[in-house]
Structures are given as C-alpha cells and as structure tokens.
GROMACS .gro file of N, CA and C in nm:
model
  396
    1MET      N    1   0.067  -0.065   0.002
    1MET     CA    2   0.007  -0.058   0.004
    1MET      C    3   0.085   0.108  -0.041
    2LYS      N    4   0.224   0.106   0.086
    2LYS     CA    5   0.295   0.234   0.057
    2LYS      C    6   0.324   0.306  -0.061
    3ARG      N    7   0.387   0.201  -0.178
    3ARG     CA    8   0.433   0.218  -0.261
    3ARG      C    9   0.327   0.292  -0.369
    4VAL      N   10   0.208   0.188  -0.386
    4VAL     CA   11   0.082   0.265  -0.484
    4VAL      C   12   0.076   0.377  -0.384
    5CYS      N   13   0.096   0.414  -0.267
    5CYS     CA   14   0.057   0.547  -0.241
    5CYS      C   15   0.203   0.603  -0.270
    6LEU      N   16   0.334   0.583  -0.229
    6LEU     CA   17   0.457   0.692  -0.306
    6LEU      C   18   0.448   0.793  -0.526
    7LEU      N   19   0.460   0.627  -0.460
    7LEU     CA   20   0.413   0.578  -0.629
    7LEU      C   21   0.301   0.694  -0.772
    8HIS      N   22   0.213   0.699  -0.665
    8HIS     CA   23   0.124   0.795  -0.681
    8HIS      C   24   0.160   0.953  -0.653
    9LEU      N   25   0.153   1.014  -0.527
    9LEU     CA   26   0.211   1.074  -0.539
    9LEU      C   27   0.334   1.129  -0.639
   10LEU      N   28   0.464   1.046  -0.616
   10LEU     CA   29   0.536   1.109  -0.745
   10LEU      C   30   0.513   1.116  -0.849
   11VAL      N   31   0.451   1.085  -0.923
   11VAL     CA   32   0.333   1.081  -1.013
   11VAL      C   33   0.257   1.237  -1.074
   12VAL      N   34   0.226   1.260  -0.927
   12VAL     CA   35   0.158   1.394  -0.904
   12VAL      C   36   0.206   1.439  -0.870
   13THR      N   37   0.337   1.484  -0.881
   13THR     CA   38   0.446   1.560  -0.829
   13THR      C   39   0.500   1.623  -0.926
   14LEU      N   40   0.593   1.461  -1.021
   14LEU     CA   41   0.561   1.526  -1.166
   14LEU      C   42   0.549   1.594  -1.257
   15VAL      N   43   0.437   1.513  -1.241
   15VAL     CA   44   0.265   1.630  -1.273
   15VAL      C   45   0.300   1.776  -1.241
   16LEU      N   46   0.219   1.751  -1.165
   16LEU     CA   47   0.218   1.888  -1.131
   16LEU      C   48   0.323   2.029  -1.131
   17GLY      N   49   0.491   1.960  -1.156
   17GLY     CA   50   0.575   1.976  -1.170
   17GLY      C   51   0.634   2.084  -1.266
   18SER      N   52   0.580   1.992  -1.380
   18SER     CA   53   0.617   2.016  -1.503
   18SER      C   54   0.543   2.095  -1.575
   19ALA      N   55   0.446   2.142  -1.536
   19ALA     CA   56   0.253   2.192  -1.574
   19ALA      C   57   0.331   2.334  -1.614
   20ARG      N   58   0.240   2.331  -1.691
   20ARG     CA   59   0.320   2.521  -1.754
   20ARG      C   60   0.237   2.612  -1.652
   21LEU      N   61   0.221   2.647  -1.625
   21LEU     CA   62   0.144   2.833  -1.610
   21LEU      C   63   0.123   2.933  -1.701
   22PRO      N   64  -0.077   2.932  -1.722
   22PRO     CA   65  -0.071   3.045  -1.866
   22PRO      C   66   0.033   3.155  -1.812
   23GLN      N   67   0.039   3.193  -1.890
   23GLN     CA   68   0.095   3.352  -1.866
   23GLN      C   69  -0.007   3.503  -1.964
   24ALA      N   70   0.009   3.584  -1.866
   24ALA     CA   71  -0.027   3.733  -1.974
   24ALA      C   72   0.002   3.815  -1.953
   25SER      N   73  -0.063   3.867  -2.083
   25SER     CA   74   0.030   4.022  -2.061
   25SER      C   75  -0.028   4.081  -2.016
   26LEU      N   76   0.039   4.184  -2.019
   26LEU     CA   77   0.057   4.269  -1.920
   26LEU      C   78   0.042   4.447  -1.996
   27LEU      N   79  -0.041   4.484  -1.992
   27LEU     CA   80  -0.034   4.641  -2.062
   27LEU      C   81  -0.134   4.713  -2.010
   28THR      N   82  -0.019   4.878  -2.048
   28THR     CA   83  -0.080   4.998  -1.936
   28THR      C   84  -0.217   5.064  -2.106
   29THR      N   85  -0.289   5.122  -2.084
   29THR     CA   86  -0.412   5.154  -2.150
   29THR      C   87  -0.272   5.284  -2.207
   30MET      N   88  -0.358   5.274  -2.344
   30MET     CA   89  -0.236   5.402  -2.375
   30MET      C   90  -0.345   5.539  -2.423
   31GLY      N   91  -0.349   5.617  -2.432
   31GLY     CA   92  -0.495   5.811  -2.439
   31GLY      C   93  -0.397   5.749  -2.593
   32LEU      N   94  -0.457   5.845  -2.667
   32LEU     CA   95  -0.393   5.893  -2.839
   32LEU      C   96  -0.274   5.985  -2.807
   33ASP      N   97  -0.299   6.068  -2.747
   33ASP     CA   98  -0.131   6.144  -2.706
   33ASP      C   99   0.009   6.013  -2.633
   34GLU      N  100  -0.036   5.921  -2.649
   34GLU     CA  101   0.045   5.808  -2.569
   34GLU      C  102   0.066   5.739  -2.701
   35LEU      N  103  -0.025   5.751  -2.802
   35LEU     CA  104   0.001   5.666  -2.922
   35LEU      C  105   0.097   5.752  -3.044
   36VAL      N  106   0.082   5.868  -2.996
   36VAL     CA  107   0.101   5.924  -3.126
   36VAL      C  108   0.208   5.936  -3.087
   37ALA      N  109   0.310   5.908  -2.942
   37ALA     CA  110   0.364   6.081  -2.909
   37ALA      C  111   0.506   5.944  -2.921
   38ALA      N  112   0.496   5.703  -2.935
   38ALA     CA  113   0.542   5.723  -2.920
   38ALA      C  114   0.552   5.604  -3.038
   39SER      N  115   0.417   5.676  -3.132
   39SER     CA  116   0.483   5.630  -3.313
   39SER      C  117   0.617   5.690  -3.346
   40ASP      N  118   0.693   5.641  -3.421
   40ASP     CA  119   0.773   5.659  -3.539
   40ASP      C  120   0.644   5.704  -3.670
   41ARG      N  121   0.581   5.596  -3.691
   41ARG     CA  122   0.503   5.590  -3.803
   41ARG      C  123   0.336   5.593  -3.726
   42ILE      N  124   0.287   5.648  -3.837
   42ILE     CA  125   0.124   5.677  -3.851
   42ILE      C  126   0.069   5.677  -3.980
   43VAL      N  127   0.028   5.537  -3.990
   43VAL     CA  128  -0.024   5.448  -4.163
   43VAL      C  129  -0.121   5.422  -4.227
   44VAL      N  130  -0.218   5.483  -4.205
   44VAL     CA  131  -0.315   5.371  -4.324
   44VAL      C  132  -0.320   5.225  -4.414
   45ALA      N  133  -0.353   5.164  -4.378
   45ALA     CA  134  -0.316   5.029  -4.483
   45ALA      C  135  -0.367   4.968  -4.513
   46LYS      N  136  -0.343   4.865  -4.657
   46LYS     CA  137  -0.431   4.758  -4.685
   46LYS      C  138  -0.300   4.633  -4.565
   47VAL      N  139  -0.391   4.542  -4.536
   47VAL     CA  140  -0.282   4.406  -4.526
   47VAL      C  141  -0.282   4.282  -4.678
   48VAL      N  142  -0.176   4.306  -4.727
   48VAL     CA  143  -0.190   4.232  -4.822
   48VAL      C  144  -0.118   4.072  -4.838
   49SER      N  145  -0.055   4.074  -4.702
   49SER     CA  146  -0.048   3.898  -4.711
   49SER      C  147  -0.016   3.885  -4.547
   50ILE      N  148   0.027   3.771  -4.543
   50ILE     CA  149   0.079   3.736  -4.433
   50ILE      C  150   0.056   3.568  -4.379
   51GLY      N  151   0.218   3.579  -4.284
   51GLY     CA  152   0.319   3.409  -4.292
   51GLY      C  153   0.318   3.435  -4.197
   52ALA      N  154   0.412   3.253  -4.140
   52ALA     CA  155   0.392   3.331  -4.051
   52ALA      C  156   0.519   3.206  -4.067
   53ALA      N  157   0.627   3.182  -3.941
   53ALA     CA  158   0.689   3.060  -3.935
   53ALA      C  159   0.776   3.054  -3.840
   54TRP      N  160   0.891   2.937  -3.805
   54TRP     CA  161   0.918   2.927  -3.663
   54TRP      C  162   1.040   3.049  -3.632
   55ASP      N  163   1.084   3.045  -3.482
   55ASP     CA  164   1.238   3.158  -3.536
   55ASP      C  165   1.314   3.035  -3.515
   56LEU      N  166   1.430   3.064  -3.562
   56LEU     CA  167   1.629   2.939  -3.601
   56LEU      C  168   1.590   2.829  -3.474
   57SER      N  169   1.554   2.863  -3.352
   57SER     CA  170   1.552   2.748  -3.296
   57SER      C  171   1.397   2.672  -3.255
   58HIS      N  172   1.375   2.683  -3.329
   58HIS     CA  173   1.180   2.612  -3.353
   58HIS      C  174   1.085   2.597  -3.233
   59ARG      N  175   1.077   2.726  -3.155
   59ARG     CA  176   1.082   2.677  -3.031
   59ARG      C  177   0.933   2.865  -3.051
   60ARG      N  178   0.918   2.933  -3.133
   60ARG     CA  179   0.836   3.045  -3.137
   60ARG      C  180   0.799   3.105  -3.308
   61ILE      N  181   0.706   3.117  -3.264
   61ILE     CA  182   0.657   3.150  -3.424
   61ILE      C  183   0.600   3.277  -3.417
   62PHE      N  184   0.641   3.404  -3.535
   62PHE     CA  185   0.632   3.477  -3.568
   62PHE      C  186   0.577   3.569  -3.719
   63SER      N  187   0.483   3.640  -3.708
   63SER     CA  188   0.426   3.630  -3.815
   63SER      C  189   0.491   3.773  -3.898
   64THR      N  190   0.476   3.720  -4.021
   64THR     CA  191   0.544   3.864  -4.125
   64THR      C  192   0.392   3.891  -4.165
   65ILE      N  193   0.329   4.118  -4.098
   65ILE     CA  194   0.205   4.082  -4.219
   65ILE      C  195   0.320   4.244  -4.273
   66ASP      N  196   0.253   4.202  -4.450
   66ASP     CA  197   0.285   4.278  -4.554
   66ASP      C  198   0.167   4.395  -4.581
   67VAL      N  199   0.229   4.518  -4.561
   67VAL     CA  200   0.036   4.621  -4.562
   67VAL      C  201   0.155   4.721  -4.769
   68ALA      N  202   0.019   4.699  -4.778
   68ALA     CA  203   0.036   4.890  -4.880
   68ALA      C  204  -0.007   4.966  -4.820
   69ILE      N  205   0.105   5.046  -4.759
   69ILE     CA  206   0.079   5.209  -4.739
   69ILE      C  207  -0.072   5.280  -4.760
   70GLU      N  208  -0.138   5.322  -4.778
   70GLU     CA  209  -0.240   5.424  -4.880
   70GLU      C  210  -0.225   5.574  -4.784
   71GLN      N  211  -0.219   5.569  -4.712
   71GLN     CA  212  -0.175   5.701  -4.627
   71GLN      C  213  -0.051   5.730  -4.541
   72THR      N  214   0.016   5.830  -4.542
   72THR     CA  215   0.085   5.884  -4.431
   72THR      C  216   0.108   5.989  -4.329
   73TRP      N  217   0.052   5.902  -4.202
   73TRP     CA  218   0.073   6.118  -4.097
   73TRP      C  219   0.114   6.135  -4.031
   74LYS      N  220   0.208   6.035  -4.048
   74LYS     CA  221   0.362   6.110  -3.953
   74LYS      C  222   0.505   5.956  -3.951
   75GLY      N  223   0.612   6.050  -3.938
   75GLY     CA  224   0.729   5.916  -4.102
   75GLY      C  225   0.670   5.983  -4.135
   76GLU      N  226   0.780   5.882  -4.193
   76GLU     CA  227   0.867   5.864  -4.327
   76GLU      C  228   0.753   5.749  -4.468
   77PRO      N  229   0.706   5.857  -4.568
   77PRO     CA  230   0.637   5.745  -4.612
   77PRO      C  231   0.695   5.681  -4.690
   78ALA      N  232   0.640   5.537  -4.717
   78ALA     CA  233   0.690   5.433  -4.821
   78ALA      C  234   0.572   5.333  -4.850
   79ASP      N  235   0.559   5.299  -4.956
   79ASP     CA  236   0.458   5.245  -5.066
   79ASP      C  237   0.425   5.096  -4.929
   80ARG      N  238   0.549   5.030  -4.930
   80ARG     CA  239   0.447   4.916  -4.832
   80ARG      C  240   0.570   4.889  -4.679
   81SER      N  241   0.511   4.840  -4.570
   81SER     CA  242   0.636   4.846  -4.469
   81SER      C  243   0.551   4.616  -4.472
   82SER      N  244   0.578   4.543  -4.409
   82SER     CA  245   0.606   4.436  -4.319
   82SER      C  246   0.611   4.457  -4.147
   83ILE      N  247   0.543   4.458  -4.053
   83ILE     CA  248   0.563   4.432  -3.934
   83ILE      C  249   0.560   4.270  -3.865
   84VAL      N  250   0.631   4.261  -3.704
   84VAL     CA  251   0.667   4.111  -3.749
   84VAL      C  252   0.572   4.177  -3.601
   85GLN      N  253   0.526   4.024  -3.551
   85GLN     CA  254   0.518   4.056  -3.492
   85GLN      C  255   0.494   3.867  -3.420
   86PRO      N  256   0.517   3.839  -3.298
   86PRO     CA  257   0.489   3.768  -3.211
   86PRO      C  258   0.386   3.665  -3.247
   87GLY      N  259   0.311   3.557  -3.248
   87GLY     CA  260   0.265   3.437  -3.261
   87GLY      C  261   0.207   3.431  -3.397
   88GLY      N  262   0.107   3.360  -3.460
   88GLY     CA  263   0.117   3.305  -3.539
   88GLY      C  264   0.057   3.097  -3.606
   89THR      N  265   0.051   3.067  -3.684
   89THR     CA  266   0.014   2.921  -3.746
   89THR      C  267   0.139   2.891  -3.819
   90VAL      N  268   0.187   2.755  -3.786
   90VAL     CA  269   0.295   2.698  -3.885
   90VAL      C  270   0.181   2.598  -3.927
   91GLY      N  271   0.182   2.516  -3.988
   91GLY     CA  272   0.118   2.384  -3.993
   91GLY      C  273  -0.025   2.405  -3.895
   92ASP      N  274  -0.030   2.247  -3.840
   92ASP     CA  275  -0.143   2.236  -3.758
   92ASP      C  276  -0.102   2.333  -3.525
   93VAL      N  277   0.049   2.369  -3.581
   93VAL     CA  278   0.066   2.463  -3.474
   93VAL      C  279   0.029   2.645  -3.464
   94GLU      N  280  -0.025   2.666  -3.322
   94GLU     CA  281  -0.091   2.767  -3.368
   94GLU      C  282  -0.004   2.809  -3.184
   95MET      N  283   0.026   2.941  -3.240
   95MET     CA  284   0.080   3.030  -3.135
   95MET      C  285  -0.027   3.146  -3.025
   96ALA      N  286  -0.049   3.158  -2.973
   96ALA     CA  287  -0.101   3.249  -2.935
   96ALA      C  288  -0.065   3.422  -2.922
   97VAL      N  289  -0.035   3.477  -2.881
   97VAL     CA  290   0.014   3.592  -2.811
   97VAL      C  291  -0.112   3.745  -2.707
   98GLY      N  292  -0.178   3.669  -2.642
   98GLY     CA  293  -0.251   3.732  -2.555
   98GLY      C  294  -0.254   3.917  -2.569
   99GLY      N  295  -0.311   3.993  -2.658
   99GLY     CA  296  -0.312   4.147  -2.723
   99GLY      C  297  -0.204   4.205  -2.753
  100MET      N  298  -0.197   4.041  -2.868
  100MET     CA  299  -0.161   4.149  -2.991
  100MET      C  300  -0.263   4.148  -3.132
  101PRO      N  301  -0.293   4.219  -3.235
  101PRO     CA  302  -0.315   4.282  -3.313
  101PRO      C  303  -0.385   4.098  -3.399
  102ARG      N  304  -0.507   4.097  -3.434
  102ARG     CA  305  -0.494   4.047  -3.580
  102ARG      C  306  -0.548   4.088  -3.678
  103PHE      N  307  -0.483   4.053  -3.754
  103PHE     CA  308  -0.484   4.052  -3.894
  103PHE      C  309  -0.558   3.954  -3.959
  104ALA      N  310  -0.636   4.036  -4.133
  104ALA     CA  311  -0.623   3.974  -4.152
  104ALA      C  312  -0.632   4.015  -4.305
  105PRO      N  313  -0.634   3.950  -4.426
  105PRO     CA  314  -0.554   3.973  -4.555
  105PRO      C  315  -0.677   4.039  -4.568
  106GLY      N  316  -0.628   4.183  -4.712
  106GLY     CA  317  -0.723   4.273  -4.709
  106GLY      C  318  -0.759   4.380  -4.647
  107GLU      N  319  -0.808   4.336  -4.531
  107GLU     CA  320  -0.788   4.495  -4.423
  107GLU      C  321  -0.732   4.581  -4.401
  108ARG      N  322  -0.817   4.713  -4.381
  108ARG     CA  323  -0.762   4.846  -4.452
  108ARG      C  324  -0.782   4.837  -4.274
  109ALA      N  325  -0.635   4.953  -4.166
  109ALA     CA  326  -0.639   4.936  -4.135
  109ALA      C  327  -0.581   5.070  -4.043
  110LEU      N  328  -0.545   5.166  -3.970
  110LEU     CA  329  -0.441   5.299  -3.884
  110LEU      C  330  -0.412   5.260  -3.851
  111LEU      N  331  -0.311   5.279  -3.862
  111LEU     CA  332  -0.168   5.157  -3.749
  111LEU      C  333  -0.057   5.242  -3.724
  112PHE      N  334  -0.028   5.248  -3.629
  112PHE     CA  335   0.043   5.317  -3.530
  112PHE      C  336   0.159   5.264  -3.446
  113LEU      N  337   0.332   5.254  -3.585
  113LEU     CA  338   0.420   5.082  -3.569
  113LEU      C  339   0.532   5.235  -3.420
  114HIS      N  340   0.620   5.148  -3.446
  114HIS     CA  341   0.747   5.206  -3.427
  114HIS      C  342   0.860   5.146  -3.439
  115GLY      N  343   0.953   5.141  -3.422
  115GLY     CA  344   1.021   5.077  -3.431
  115GLY      C  345   1.114   5.057  -3.619
  116ARG      N  346   1.214   5.128  -3.684
  116ARG     CA  347   1.186   5.089  -3.830
  116ARG      C  348   1.242   4.997  -3.929
  117ALA      N  349   1.347   4.919  -3.872
  117ALA     CA  350   1.400   4.839  -3.912
  117ALA      C  351   1.281   4.684  -3.943
  118ARG      N  352   1.251   4.695  -3.852
  118ARG     CA  353   1.140   4.526  -3.734
  118ARG      C  354   1.045   4.675  -3.737
  119PRO      N  355   0.934   4.668  -3.768
  119PRO     CA  356   0.832   4.773  -3.709
  119PRO      C  357   0.743   4.677  -3.636
  120GLN      N  358   0.724   4.728  -3.579
  120GLN     CA  359   0.577   4.690  -3.474
  120GLN      C  360   0.474   4.782  -3.367
  121VAL      N  361   0.378   4.745  -3.387
  121VAL     CA  362   0.242   4.793  -3.355
  121VAL      C  363   0.266   4.816  -3.230
  122VAL      N  364   0.219   4.981  -3.203
  122VAL     CA  365   0.260   5.033  -3.081
  122VAL      C  366   0.141   5.003  -2.996
  123GLY      N  367   0.199   4.951  -2.886
  123GLY     CA  368   0.081   4.929  -2.755
  123GLY      C  369  -0.017   4.765  -2.780
  124MET      N  370   0.069   4.696  -2.905
  124MET     CA  371   0.046   4.579  -2.918
  124MET      C  372  -0.174   4.642  -2.982
  125SER      N  373  -0.196   4.484  -2.960
  125SER     CA  374  -0.429   4.609  -3.044
  125SER      C  375  -0.428   4.768  -3.019
  126GLN      N  376  -0.367   4.785  -2.902
  126GLN     CA  377  -0.399   4.917  -2.931
  126GLN      C  378  -0.394   5.051  -3.029
  127GLY      N  379  -0.293   4.972  -3.063
  127GLY     CA  380  -0.231   5.100  -3.182
  127GLY      C  381  -0.271   5.008  -3.333
  128LYS      N  382  -0.372   4.967  -3.304
  128LYS     CA  383  -0.459   4.910  -3.460
  128LYS      C  384  -0.572   4.942  -3.438
  129ARG      N  385  -0.681   5.024  -3.556
  129ARG     CA  386  -0.724   5.089  -3.543
  129ARG      C  387  -0.821   4.972  -3.731
  130THR      N  388  -0.966   4.909  -3.716
  130THR     CA  389  -0.973   4.891  -3.839
  130THR      C  390  -1.119   5.002  -3.922
  131LEU      N  391  -1.038   5.010  -4.027
  131LEU     CA  392  -1.117   5.111  -4.048
  131LEU      C  393  -1.205   4.983  -4.116
  132GLU      N  394  -1.392   5.075  -4.176
  132GLU     CA  395  -1.420   4.995  -4.249
  132GLU      C  396  -1.501   5.141  -4.387
   0.00000   0.00000   0.00000
C-alpha cells in the first residue's frame, strides 16, 4: 500500500511540477496622445499578405504582415511595410499571444508603428484601429 501511495505521489509531483502556468500580457492603457508620441510612423494601410514561421530555435512562431501603405500621417512616407510580431500558425501549430493585434488579408487599418527596421504595432492591439 505504501508503494502505491508513494508511486501516486511521485506521479502527481512530476505532473504538477512539469505543468506550465498560463502567461498573460500586461499592458497599460494608452490614450491617443500617448500612442502618437510612442509612434515613429502612423499610417493607413491595407493588409496584402500574412505569413508565419518558426524562429531559428524552433521554439516560437512569428508572423510577418505585409501592408500596402495608402496614407502616411506621421514619419517617412513609404509604399509598403512589413510588421513582425510574435504569434501565428505554422502547419497544425498555433502560437497565440494575448493582446497582440490580429490581421486579415484585405483589411484596412490605421496603424501606430514603432521601429524602423522591423516595425511593430505600438501598445499591442491598441495601436491598430480597423477601418470600415
């Protein structure tokens, strides 16, 4: 009986010890003035394509969102840009990052971007305003 109890205790300890706790994204609410101040570029853009791939260590998935820029409200004008952000789907594996904006091919959005070489959306989903 002792062996069975010890075996059960060992299994429970191993299972609970290896379980990963859910992780969340913490984010401070940003007002319009803060979004503008934190942005290198503010653009109206249309999503041309979305691709996702594993990083070099095959531990994380990153999405690349290619957009055609229709209007530039702040920063250097350009015709196109590629936004890189964590998360996406490769094959049957999806990596979701809470708080990150979601994009769909063909959608138009007002984007608050920071970073010149690899632009990202400011304030996670706060920096994307879908246009209809």
